[in-house]
Coordinates of C-alpha atoms and ligand atoms in Angstrom, one line a residue:
Chain A
M1 CA 0.1 0.0 0.0
T2 CA 1.9 3.1 -0.9
E3 CA -0.7 5.6 -0.4
I4 CA 0.3 8.3 2.4
L5 CA -1.3 8.3 5.8
W6 CA -1.5 11.9 6.4
G7 CA -2.5 13.8 3.5
S8 CA -3.5 17.1 2.5
L9 CA -5.7 17.7 5.5
I10 CA -3.1 17.4 7.6
T11 CA -1.1 20.0 5.9
V12 CA -4.1 22.6 6.6
Y13 CA -4.1 22.3 10.3
P14 CA -0.4 23.4 11.0
F15 CA -0.7 26.1 8.3
F16 CA -4.0 27.1 10.4
S17 CA -2.6 26.8 14.2
G18 CA 0.4 28.9 13.1
I19 CA -1.8 31.7 11.7
A20 CA -3.6 31.9 15.1
A21 CA -0.5 31.8 17.2
G22 CA 1.2 34.1 15.0
A23 CA -1.7 36.7 14.5
Y24 CA -2.2 36.4 18.6
I25 CA 1.4 37.1 19.1
V26 CA 1.2 40.3 16.8
S27 CA -2.4 41.2 18.4
I28 CA -0.7 41.4 22.2
L29 CA 2.8 43.1 21.1
P30 CA 1.2 46.7 22.1
V31 CA 0.2 45.2 25.7
L32 CA 3.1 43.4 26.5
F33 CA 5.9 45.5 24.6
K34 CA 4.5 48.9 24.5
R35 CA 4.5 48.4 20.7
E36 CA 1.9 51.6 20.5
E37 CA 1.3 51.9 16.8
L38 CA 0.6 48.4 16.2
K39 CA -2.8 48.9 18.3
E40 CA -4.0 50.2 14.7
F41 CA -4.6 46.3 13.7
S42 CA -4.2 44.5 17.0
L43 CA -7.8 43.6 17.6
L44 CA -8.1 42.6 14.1
A45 CA -5.2 40.3 14.5
L46 CA -7.1 38.9 17.6
L47 CA -10.0 38.1 15.6
I48 CA -8.0 36.7 13.2
A49 CA -6.3 34.3 15.6
W50 CA -9.8 33.4 17.1
A51 CA -11.6 32.5 13.8
T52 CA -8.4 30.8 12.6
L53 CA -8.1 28.5 15.8
I54 CA -11.8 27.7 15.5
T55 CA -11.0 26.7 12.0
A56 CA -7.6 24.7 13.0
P57 CA -9.2 21.4 14.3
I58 CA -11.6 21.0 11.5
P59 CA -9.4 19.3 9.1
L60 CA -7.8 17.1 11.9
V61 CA -11.3 15.5 13.1
F62 CA -12.0 15.0 9.5
H63 CA -9.1 13.1 9.1
L64 CA -9.2 10.9 12.1
G65 CA -9.9 7.3 11.0
S66 CA -12.9 7.6 13.8
P67 CA -14.0 10.9 14.4
W68 CA -16.2 10.3 17.0
R69 CA -13.9 9.2 19.2
A70 CA -11.8 12.7 19.2
G71 CA -12.9 13.0 22.7
N72 CA -10.7 10.6 23.7
I73 CA -8.2 12.8 23.3
F74 CA -9.8 15.0 26.5
I75 CA -10.4 12.3 28.4
F76 CA -7.2 9.9 28.0
P77 CA -4.3 12.2 27.2
Q78 CA -1.0 10.0 27.4
S79 CA 1.3 12.8 28.9
T80 CA 4.2 11.1 26.9
S81 CA 2.4 12.1 23.5
P82 CA 3.3 15.7 21.8
M83 CA -0.1 15.3 20.2
A84 CA -2.2 14.7 23.7
L85 CA -1.1 18.0 24.0
F86 CA -3.1 19.3 21.4
G87 CA -6.7 19.5 23.4
Y88 CA -5.5 21.4 26.2
L89 CA -3.4 24.0 24.7
W90 CA -6.2 24.2 22.1
I91 CA -8.8 25.0 24.6
I92 CA -6.8 27.3 26.9
F93 CA -6.0 29.2 23.7
L94 CA -9.7 29.3 22.8
I95 CA -10.7 30.7 26.3
I96 CA -8.0 33.2 26.6
S97 CA -8.6 34.5 22.9
T98 CA -12.3 34.6 23.5
T99 CA -12.1 36.1 26.8
T100 CA -9.5 39.1 25.7
I101 CA -12.1 39.6 22.5
I102 CA -15.0 40.2 24.9
I103 CA -13.0 42.5 27.6
Y104 CA -11.8 44.7 24.8
N105 CA -15.7 44.7 23.4
W106 CA -17.3 45.5 26.4
F107 CA -15.4 45.9 29.5
S108 CA -12.3 48.6 28.6
N109 CA -13.8 51.0 30.4
T110 CA -13.8 49.0 33.9
A111 CA -10.6 49.5 36.6
W112 CA -9.5 45.8 36.0
F113 CA -9.4 46.2 32.2
R114 CA -5.6 46.8 31.6
S115 CA -4.3 44.2 34.4
T116 CA -6.6 41.5 33.2
V117 CA -5.5 42.4 29.7
T118 CA -2.2 41.9 30.4
A119 CA -2.2 39.1 32.5
L120 CA -4.0 36.9 29.8
S121 CA -1.5 38.2 27.3
V122 CA 1.3 37.0 29.3
I123 CA -0.1 33.5 29.5
G124 CA -1.4 34.1 26.1
I125 CA 2.2 34.1 24.7
V126 CA 3.3 31.2 26.2
I127 CA 0.4 28.9 25.1
S128 CA 0.9 30.5 21.6
I129 CA 4.3 30.2 21.4
L130 CA 3.9 26.4 22.4
F131 CA 0.7 25.8 20.1
S132 CA 2.9 26.3 17.2
G133 CA 5.6 24.3 18.4
Y134 CA 4.3 21.3 20.0
V135 CA 2.9 20.7 16.3
G136 CA 6.4 20.9 15.2
F137 CA 7.3 18.6 17.6
I138 CA 5.0 15.7 16.2
F139 CA 7.4 15.8 13.3
G140 CA 10.6 16.7 14.8
S141 CA 10.7 13.6 17.4
T142 CA 9.7 11.1 14.7
K143 CA 12.7 8.7 14.1
S144 CA 11.5 6.8 11.8
K145 CA 11.3 9.7 9.2
E146 CA 14.7 11.3 8.0
L147 CA 13.0 14.6 6.9
W148 CA 11.3 15.1 10.3
Y149 CA 13.5 14.1 12.6
T150 CA 15.3 17.0 13.7
P151 CA 15.3 19.6 16.6
I152 CA 14.8 22.3 13.9
V153 CA 11.5 22.0 13.0
P154 CA 9.7 22.9 16.1
I155 CA 11.7 25.8 16.1
S156 CA 11.1 26.4 12.6
F157 CA 7.8 26.1 13.2
V158 CA 7.3 28.7 15.7
L159 CA 8.9 31.4 13.5
S160 CA 7.3 30.5 10.3
A161 CA 3.6 30.4 12.5
I162 CA 4.5 34.4 13.0
V163 CA 5.6 34.9 9.7
S164 CA 2.6 33.5 8.7
G165 CA 0.2 35.3 11.0
A166 CA 1.6 38.5 11.1
A167 CA 1.8 38.2 6.9
L168 CA -2.1 37.5 6.8
V169 CA -2.8 40.4 9.6
G170 CA -0.9 43.0 6.9
L171 CA -2.9 41.5 4.7
L172 CA -6.5 41.5 5.5
Y173 CA -5.1 45.1 7.7
I174 CA -4.7 46.9 3.7
L175 CA -7.5 44.8 2.3
I176 CA -10.6 45.7 4.9
W177 CA -9.1 48.9 6.0
R178 CA -9.7 49.7 2.0
I179 CA -13.1 48.3 1.6
S180 CA -13.9 50.1 4.9
R181 CA -12.2 53.4 3.5
L182 CA -10.2 53.8 6.4
R183 CA -6.7 55.1 6.6
I184 CA -4.0 53.1 6.1
D185 CA -1.1 53.8 9.0
I186 CA 2.2 53.7 7.2
Q187 CA 4.1 53.4 10.5
A188 CA 2.1 50.7 12.0
L189 CA 2.3 48.8 8.2
N190 CA 6.1 49.6 9.0
S191 CA 6.6 48.2 12.4
L192 CA 4.7 44.8 10.8
R193 CA 7.1 44.8 7.9
K194 CA 10.1 44.5 10.0
I195 CA 8.7 42.1 12.5
I196 CA 8.0 39.9 9.4
W197 CA 11.7 40.6 7.9
W198 CA 13.5 39.3 10.9
T199 CA 11.2 36.3 11.7
L200 CA 11.4 35.4 8.0
L201 CA 15.1 35.8 7.9
L202 CA 15.6 33.8 10.8
D203 CA 13.0 30.9 9.2
V204 CA 14.8 31.1 5.8
V205 CA 18.5 30.6 7.6
F206 CA 17.3 27.8 10.1
V207 CA 15.3 25.9 7.1
S208 CA 18.4 26.3 4.6
S209 CA 20.7 25.2 7.1
E210 CA 18.8 22.2 7.5
F211 CA 18.6 21.7 3.9
I212 CA 22.7 22.0 3.7
V213 CA 23.3 19.9 6.4
K214 CA 21.2 17.1 4.5
T215 CA 23.2 16.9 1.6
Y216 CA 26.3 15.5 3.9
H217 CA 24.1 12.6 5.4
P218 CA 25.5 9.3 4.0
A219 CA 24.5 8.5 0.6
A220 CA 22.4 6.0 1.0
V221 CA 20.2 8.5 2.8
W222 CA 20.7 11.3 0.7
R223 CA 20.2 9.6 -2.5
P224 CA 16.1 9.3 -1.8
L225 CA 16.1 13.0 0.0
S226 CA 18.0 14.3 -3.2
E227 CA 15.2 12.4 -5.7
L228 CA 12.4 14.0 -3.1
F229 CA 13.9 17.6 -3.3
F230 CA 14.7 17.6 -6.8
R231 CA 12.1 15.7 -8.2
H232 CA 8.7 15.2 -6.2
L233 CA 9.2 18.6 -4.4
G234 CA 11.1 21.0 -7.0
L235 CA 8.6 23.3 -7.4
S236 CA 7.1 23.7 -3.8
Y237 CA 10.2 23.4 -2.1
L238 CA 12.6 25.1 -3.7
G239 CA 10.4 27.3 -5.9
I240 CA 7.4 28.0 -3.8
Q241 CA 9.0 27.9 -0.2
L242 CA 12.6 28.9 -0.6
I243 CA 12.5 31.4 -3.8
I244 CA 8.8 32.9 -3.8
G245 CA 8.0 32.6 0.1
G246 CA 11.4 33.4 1.5
I247 CA 13.8 35.3 -0.9
I248 CA 12.0 37.2 -2.7
P249 CA 9.9 39.1 0.1
L250 CA 12.9 39.1 1.9
I251 CA 14.8 41.2 -0.5
V252 CA 11.5 43.1 -1.3
L253 CA 10.7 44.2 2.0
L254 CA 14.2 45.0 3.4
F255 CA 13.3 48.5 1.8
K256 CA 11.0 50.5 4.0
K257 CA 9.8 52.2 0.3
S258 CA 7.8 48.4 -0.2
I259 CA 5.0 49.6 2.4
S260 CA 4.8 52.7 0.5
S261 CA 2.6 51.0 -1.8
P262 CA -0.1 48.7 0.0
S263 CA -0.2 46.5 -3.2
I264 CA 3.1 45.3 -2.8
M265 CA 2.8 45.0 1.1
S266 CA -0.1 42.9 0.0
L267 CA 1.7 40.6 -2.8
M268 CA 4.5 40.1 -0.6
S269 CA 2.0 38.6 2.3
I270 CA 0.3 36.5 -0.3
L271 CA 3.8 35.0 -1.3
I272 CA 4.9 34.6 2.0
L273 CA 1.6 32.6 3.1
A274 CA 1.9 30.8 -0.1
G275 CA 5.9 29.9 1.1
V276 CA 4.5 29.3 4.6
F277 CA 2.0 26.5 3.4
A278 CA 4.3 24.9 0.8
Y279 CA 6.5 24.3 4.4
R280 CA 4.0 22.5 5.7
W281 CA 3.1 20.7 2.9
N282 CA 6.8 19.9 1.8
L283 CA 7.3 18.7 5.3
I284 CA 4.5 16.4 6.1
I285 CA 3.9 15.1 2.5
G286 CA 7.3 15.0 1.6
G287 CA 8.4 13.2 5.0
Q288 CA 6.1 10.5 4.0
L289 CA 7.3 10.3 0.0
V290 CA 10.5 8.1 1.2
I291 CA 9.5 5.0 1.9
E292 CA 11.7 1.9 3.6
A293 CA 10.9 -1.2 0.9
S294 CA 13.4 -3.4 3.0
P295 CA 15.6 -2.6 5.8
Y296 CA 18.4 0.7 4.6
V297 CA 16.8 0.0 1.0
Y298 CA 14.5 3.5 0.3
T299 CA 12.8 4.5 -2.8
T300 CA 10.3 7.8 -3.1
I301 CA 6.5 7.5 -4.4
S302 CA 4.3 10.4 -5.6
Y303 CA 1.4 12.4 -4.0
V304 CA -1.2 13.9 -6.4
V305 CA -4.2 15.8 -4.6
G306 CA -7.5 14.9 -6.4
L307 CA -10.5 17.2 -6.6
L308 CA -13.1 15.2 -4.6
G309 CA -12.9 12.5 -1.7
E310 CA -10.8 12.9 1.2
G311 CA -8.5 16.0 1.4
G312 CA -9.4 16.7 -2.3
I313 CA -9.0 20.3 -3.5
L314 CA -13.0 20.6 -2.8
W315 CA -12.6 19.7 0.8
I316 CA -9.5 22.2 1.4
T317 CA -11.6 25.0 -0.3
S318 CA -14.5 24.3 2.2
I319 CA -12.5 24.8 4.7
F320 CA -11.2 28.2 4.0
L321 CA -14.5 29.0 3.2
V322 CA -15.6 27.9 6.9
W323 CA -12.4 30.2 7.7
A324 CA -13.5 32.9 6.0
F325 CA -17.2 32.9 6.9
L326 CA -16.1 33.1 11.1
L327 CA -14.0 36.1 10.3
S328 CA -16.3 37.7 8.7
L329 CA -18.8 36.6 11.4
A330 CA -16.2 38.1 14.2
L331 CA -15.7 41.3 12.4
V332 CA -19.3 42.1 12.8
I333 CA -20.3 40.0 16.4
F334 CA -17.1 42.0 17.8
P335 CA -17.4 45.8 16.5
R336 CA -14.6 47.2 18.5
W337 CA -12.1 46.8 16.1
K338 CA -13.2 49.8 14.1
V339 CA -14.0 51.5 17.2
E340 CA -10.7 51.4 18.3
V341 CA -9.4 52.4 15.1
K342 CA -11.4 55.4 15.2
L343 CA -10.2 56.5 18.5
H344 CA -6.7 55.9 17.7
D345 CA -6.6 58.1 15.0
Chain B
M1 CA 3.6 -40.1 -3.0
V2 CA 2.3 -36.2 -3.1
E3 CA -0.8 -37.4 -1.5
L4 CA 1.1 -38.8 1.7
A5 CA 3.2 -36.1 1.9
E6 CA -0.1 -33.7 2.0
S7 CA -1.9 -36.1 4.2
R8 CA 1.5 -36.2 7.0
F9 CA 1.3 -32.2 6.4
I10 CA -2.2 -31.7 7.2
K11 CA -1.7 -34.2 10.1
L12 CA 1.7 -31.8 11.7
Q13 CA -0.7 -28.6 11.1
E14 CA -3.3 -30.2 13.2
E15 CA -1.0 -31.9 16.2
L16 CA 1.1 -28.6 16.3
P17 CA -1.8 -26.9 18.0
R18 CA -2.3 -29.7 20.6
L19 CA 1.5 -29.8 21.1
F20 CA 2.1 -26.0 21.7
N21 CA -1.0 -26.6 24.0
R22 CA 0.5 -29.5 26.2
W23 CA 3.7 -27.6 26.5
I24 CA 1.5 -24.4 27.5
E25 CA 0.3 -26.1 30.3
K26 CA 3.8 -26.7 31.7
K27 CA 4.8 -23.1 30.9
S28 CA 6.4 -20.7 33.5
A29 CA 4.0 -18.6 35.1
N30 CA 5.3 -15.3 33.5
P31 CA 5.0 -15.8 29.9
R32 CA 7.1 -13.6 27.7
W33 CA 6.2 -14.0 24.0
V34 CA 9.1 -14.0 21.3
M35 CA 9.5 -15.1 17.9
V36 CA 12.8 -16.1 16.2
I37 CA 12.5 -16.6 12.5
D38 CA 15.4 -18.6 10.6
L39 CA 15.8 -17.5 7.2
T40 CA 17.7 -19.9 6.2
R41 CA 14.6 -22.3 6.3
C42 CA 12.4 -19.6 4.9
V43 CA 11.5 -20.9 1.7
G44 CA 9.6 -18.0 0.3
C45 CA 6.1 -19.4 0.0
Y46 CA 3.7 -16.6 1.3
S47 CA 1.9 -19.0 3.5
C48 CA 2.7 -16.9 6.8
Q49 CA 1.4 -13.8 4.7
A50 CA -1.5 -15.2 3.3
S51 CA -2.8 -17.1 6.3
C52 CA -2.3 -14.1 8.7
K53 CA -4.5 -12.0 6.2
M54 CA -7.2 -14.7 6.7
E55 CA -7.0 -15.3 9.9
N56 CA -7.1 -11.8 11.1
G57 CA -9.5 -10.3 8.3
V58 CA -6.6 -8.0 7.1
P59 CA -7.9 -5.5 4.2
Y60 CA -6.7 -6.2 0.7
E61 CA -3.2 -4.5 -0.1
Y62 CA -2.6 -4.2 3.7
F63 CA -0.8 -6.6 5.5
R64 CA 0.2 -7.5 9.6
T65 CA 2.9 -9.4 8.0
H66 CA 4.5 -9.8 4.6
V67 CA 7.6 -11.1 3.3
E68 CA 10.1 -9.1 1.3
V69 CA 12.3 -10.4 -1.5
I70 CA 16.0 -9.6 -2.1
E71 CA 17.4 -10.6 -5.0
R72 CA 21.3 -10.4 -4.9
G73 CA 23.9 -10.7 -7.3
T74 CA 24.4 -11.1 -11.0
Y75 CA 23.3 -13.7 -13.7
P76 CA 24.1 -16.4 -13.3
N77 CA 25.2 -16.4 -9.5
V78 CA 22.0 -15.0 -8.1
R79 CA 20.3 -16.0 -5.2
R80 CA 16.7 -14.9 -3.6
V81 CA 16.6 -14.3 0.3
F82 CA 13.1 -13.8 2.1
L83 CA 12.6 -11.4 4.8
P84 CA 9.4 -11.9 7.0
R85 CA 8.3 -9.0 8.8
L86 CA 6.1 -8.1 11.4
C87 CA 5.4 -5.9 14.1
N88 CA 8.6 -6.6 16.6
H89 CA 6.8 -6.3 20.1
C90 CA 9.6 -4.1 20.8
D91 CA 10.4 -3.5 24.4
N92 CA 11.1 0.2 23.9
P93 CA 8.5 0.9 21.2
S94 CA 8.3 4.0 19.4
C95 CA 4.6 3.3 18.8
V96 CA 3.5 3.6 22.4
P97 CA 4.7 7.0 24.0
V98 CA 3.4 8.9 20.7
C99 CA -0.2 7.7 21.3
P100 CA -2.1 10.4 22.5
V101 CA -4.9 8.3 24.0
G102 CA -3.0 5.5 25.3
A103 CA -4.5 3.2 22.6
T104 CA -1.5 1.5 22.1
Y105 CA 0.8 -0.5 24.9
K106 CA 3.1 -3.3 25.6
R107 CA 1.3 -6.4 28.0
E108 CA 3.4 -7.9 30.6
D109 CA 3.9 -10.8 28.4
G110 CA 5.6 -8.6 25.9
I111 CA 2.8 -8.5 22.8
V112 CA 2.4 -4.4 22.3
V113 CA -1.0 -4.2 21.7
V114 CA -4.2 -2.1 20.2
D115 CA -7.0 -1.1 22.2
Y116 CA -9.9 -0.7 19.2
E117 CA -12.3 0.8 21.1
R118 CA -9.9 3.6 22.5
C119 CA -8.0 4.2 19.1
I120 CA -9.3 7.3 17.5
G121 CA -7.2 6.4 14.3
C122 CA -4.9 9.4 14.0
G123 CA -2.1 7.3 12.8
Y124 CA 0.6 8.7 14.9
C125 CA 1.7 5.2 15.8
V126 CA 1.8 4.5 12.1
Q127 CA 4.3 7.1 11.3
A128 CA 6.4 6.8 14.3
C129 CA 7.0 3.0 13.8
P130 CA 10.8 2.5 12.3
Y131 CA 10.2 -0.8 11.1
G132 CA 6.5 0.3 9.3
A133 CA 4.8 -2.5 11.0
R134 CA 1.3 -0.5 11.4
Y135 CA -1.2 0.3 9.2
S136 CA -4.5 2.0 9.2
N137 CA -7.5 0.1 8.9
P138 CA -10.0 1.8 6.4
E139 CA -12.6 -1.0 7.6
T140 CA -12.5 -0.5 11.2
G141 CA -11.3 3.3 11.4
T142 CA -8.4 2.1 13.9
V143 CA -4.9 1.2 13.4
D144 CA -4.1 -2.7 13.2
K145 CA -0.9 -4.7 13.4
C146 CA 0.0 -8.1 14.6
D147 CA -0.6 -8.8 18.1
Y148 CA 0.7 -12.3 17.5
C149 CA -2.8 -13.8 17.3
L150 CA -3.7 -12.8 20.7
H151 CA -7.0 -14.8 20.2
K152 CA -5.4 -18.0 19.2
L153 CA -2.9 -17.4 21.8
S154 CA -5.5 -17.2 24.7
D155 CA -6.7 -20.5 23.5
G156 CA -3.4 -22.3 23.4
E157 CA -2.9 -22.2 20.0
V158 CA 0.3 -20.3 18.3
P159 CA 0.0 -17.8 16.2
A160 CA -1.8 -18.3 12.3
C161 CA 2.0 -17.5 10.6
V162 CA 3.8 -20.0 12.8
S163 CA 1.4 -22.8 12.4
N164 CA 1.2 -22.5 8.7
C165 CA 5.4 -21.9 8.3
M166 CA 6.0 -24.9 6.0
G167 CA 9.5 -24.4 6.0
G168 CA 9.3 -24.0 9.9
A169 CA 10.9 -21.0 10.0
R170 CA 8.6 -19.0 12.5
I171 CA 9.7 -20.7 15.9
F172 CA 7.3 -19.1 18.7
G173 CA 7.4 -19.5 22.3
D174 CA 7.9 -18.4 25.8
V175 CA 11.5 -16.8 26.3
N176 CA 10.9 -17.3 30.1
D177 CA 10.8 -21.2 30.0
P178 CA 14.3 -22.6 28.9
E179 CA 12.3 -25.5 27.8
S180 CA 10.4 -23.8 25.0
P181 CA 11.3 -23.7 21.4
V182 CA 12.2 -20.2 21.1
S183 CA 14.5 -20.5 24.2
K184 CA 16.4 -23.4 22.9
V185 CA 16.8 -21.3 19.2
L186 CA 18.4 -18.5 21.1
S187 CA 20.5 -20.4 23.3
S188 CA 21.8 -22.6 20.3
K189 CA 22.1 -20.1 17.0
A190 CA 23.5 -16.7 16.6
V191 CA 20.4 -14.3 16.3
A192 CA 20.4 -10.4 15.4
T193 CA 17.6 -8.1 15.1
L194 CA 16.2 -5.8 12.5
K195 CA 18.0 -1.9 12.8
P196 CA 19.0 -2.6 16.4
E197 CA 20.4 1.4 15.7
T198 CA 16.6 2.4 16.2
G199 CA 16.9 1.7 20.4
N200 CA 13.7 0.1 20.0
D201 CA 15.1 -3.4 21.3
P202 CA 13.1 -5.7 19.0
R203 CA 12.0 -8.5 19.8
V204 CA 11.7 -10.5 17.0
Y205 CA 15.0 -12.4 16.3
Y206 CA 16.4 -13.3 12.9
V207 CA 18.7 -16.1 12.1
G208 CA 20.9 -15.5 9.1
L209 CA 19.8 -11.9 9.0
E210 CA 22.7 -10.6 7.7
E211 CA 22.9 -11.7 3.9
A212 CA 19.2 -10.0 4.2
T213 CA 20.4 -6.3 5.3
K214 CA 23.8 -5.8 4.2
I215 CA 23.3 -4.8 1.0
G216 CA 25.6 -2.5 -1.2
P217 CA 24.4 -0.1 -3.7
G218 CA 23.3 -1.6 -6.8
E219 CA 23.6 -4.8 -5.4
A220 CA 20.3 -6.5 -5.1
I221 CA 16.8 -5.7 -5.9
V222 CA 14.0 -5.7 -3.4
I223 CA 9.9 -7.0 -3.8
N224 CA 7.8 -5.8 -1.1
P225 CA 4.2 -6.4 -1.8
K226 CA 3.6 -3.6 0.8
V227 CA 5.5 -1.2 -1.5
G228 CA 4.7 -2.5 -5.2
G229 CA 7.4 -2.6 -8.2
V230 CA 11.0 -3.7 -8.0
I231 CA 13.2 -1.5 -5.9
R232 CA 16.9 -1.5 -7.1
T233 CA 19.7 -1.1 -3.9
Ligands
LIG401 S1 7.6 -2.4 15.8 FE1 6.6 -0.9 15.6 S2 4.7 -1.2 15.8 FE2 5.6 -3.0 16.5 S3 6.3 -2.3 18.8 FE3 8.0 -2.0 17.8 S4 7.8 0.4 17.0 FE4 5.7 -0.8 17.9
LIG402 S1 -3.8 5.8 15.7 FE1 -4.6 4.9 17.8 S2 -3.2 3.3 18.3 FE2 -2.4 4.9 16.8 S3 -1.6 6.6 18.2 FE3 -3.6 7.2 17.0 S4 -5.1 7.1 18.6 FE4 -3.2 5.5 19.1

């Protein structure tokens, strides 16, 4: 049986959980690190984190062999399993982000507002880093897969989570503000550009050094890996993940001028998001494309996404639509993000 | 002649469980089930693969145990080695700690099992096993793997692959009992385990493993029913 077990649905999950964590981190920077200029879109970032967080487990649950038993992860969590952490981190993260949104929307005039939001943000930043890092740990601790088994994976998952969350915040900030005919704050955008640039730089350095180290692996290990990198994942790894989603945005965003045109910033955000999605894809799918035909005899297989059926393009599109619906709903039921902007203006 | 051989073989098949039963009655109080596969006796008949599928209702294209064929050398000096594979019931299994719901565990008697009522079918254990011993069963929504035919074992019988092994290559028993067939083989022959560097402490032992695993580039081709096609080293 040469089908891979964790298909496209599983790649959507870390993409979403990363965005949730990244957008949340952007949202609390004004509170924890006094980055006042980021207040402009901190509530928008929080709503993005919230909608993405709710959407994240959908592909996971659908992928389970017995989805009706998903609750077992809360009832019988095994402490040694990184995957068992999921349920608890997700619940805590959801409670923290929902509470923060409610406080911002309806209790911002109270005496305890600031101290409560600060306390929630302190817990929140730890949880969000753990939430994006634990997914990387699931892969990084799996010694049976040559591509996964590296301590770099959890770190680069956290970094790429921040990059993707910040990029999506930037993209939606420009989009929603333009639709709402609000003035785009260049200073805020510039601050976001710097965050994205430095984190993306670290991420690209980590991932590329990992790649370079792999080329020095023993021939028997490197042979199937090279086939993987240059044949099966040629476009998505070298093309989308490293060049389109990494090197090009790094060059463009190096210059402050790039944000003078919101269209360029939007385009760079899209490229970065494509790159991060490609990273999830290359790691998860790619790791399973190298198989052992017999001890120490490796070969590679291919994976093609279908249109229909589990994990098909239709499924993935539906999950993205659910996410868009939830975000639109959040923007309507938690309207403070607009008021906050006006106050700031 | 053929009929005589056939009838003797059938008799032997019927006799084996009874012999095992008698031996099991004398077994030690704390059995520790272990399998030894003598590759020098394996004839590559696939009886174990087929009987396991039948005994355990393993779906089409999936396997609890399978036989890999390794063809070595160049014509006319060629040789085939058969490598039967199954769960190694490791002492330090990778599949157990990763299970988010504790649905897979190692029993006192050494058998690594799956609790089919608790398993959510996440597939993490399948990914974690460095021996490719598990599969996700599309018919049950859980994972599945060799459990040494637990249902037969509790009835005092040997696993299906053992009773159907026509070459007598699969030897099964309680390693805590010095009189058991496995103990005798383990004390008399040089054995090795698959990929010991995984640190899993596999507990399926092989006699004559070197020929099946020490293969240099271009030295052999491999046929594996799980992978399909012929793979050149
Ligand atoms: S061979 Fe794989 S499935 Fe069997 S016990 Fe070892 S790690 Fe677990
Ligand atoms: S597939 Fe089942 S046994 Fe395997 S890790 Fe998931 S829940 Fe545990």
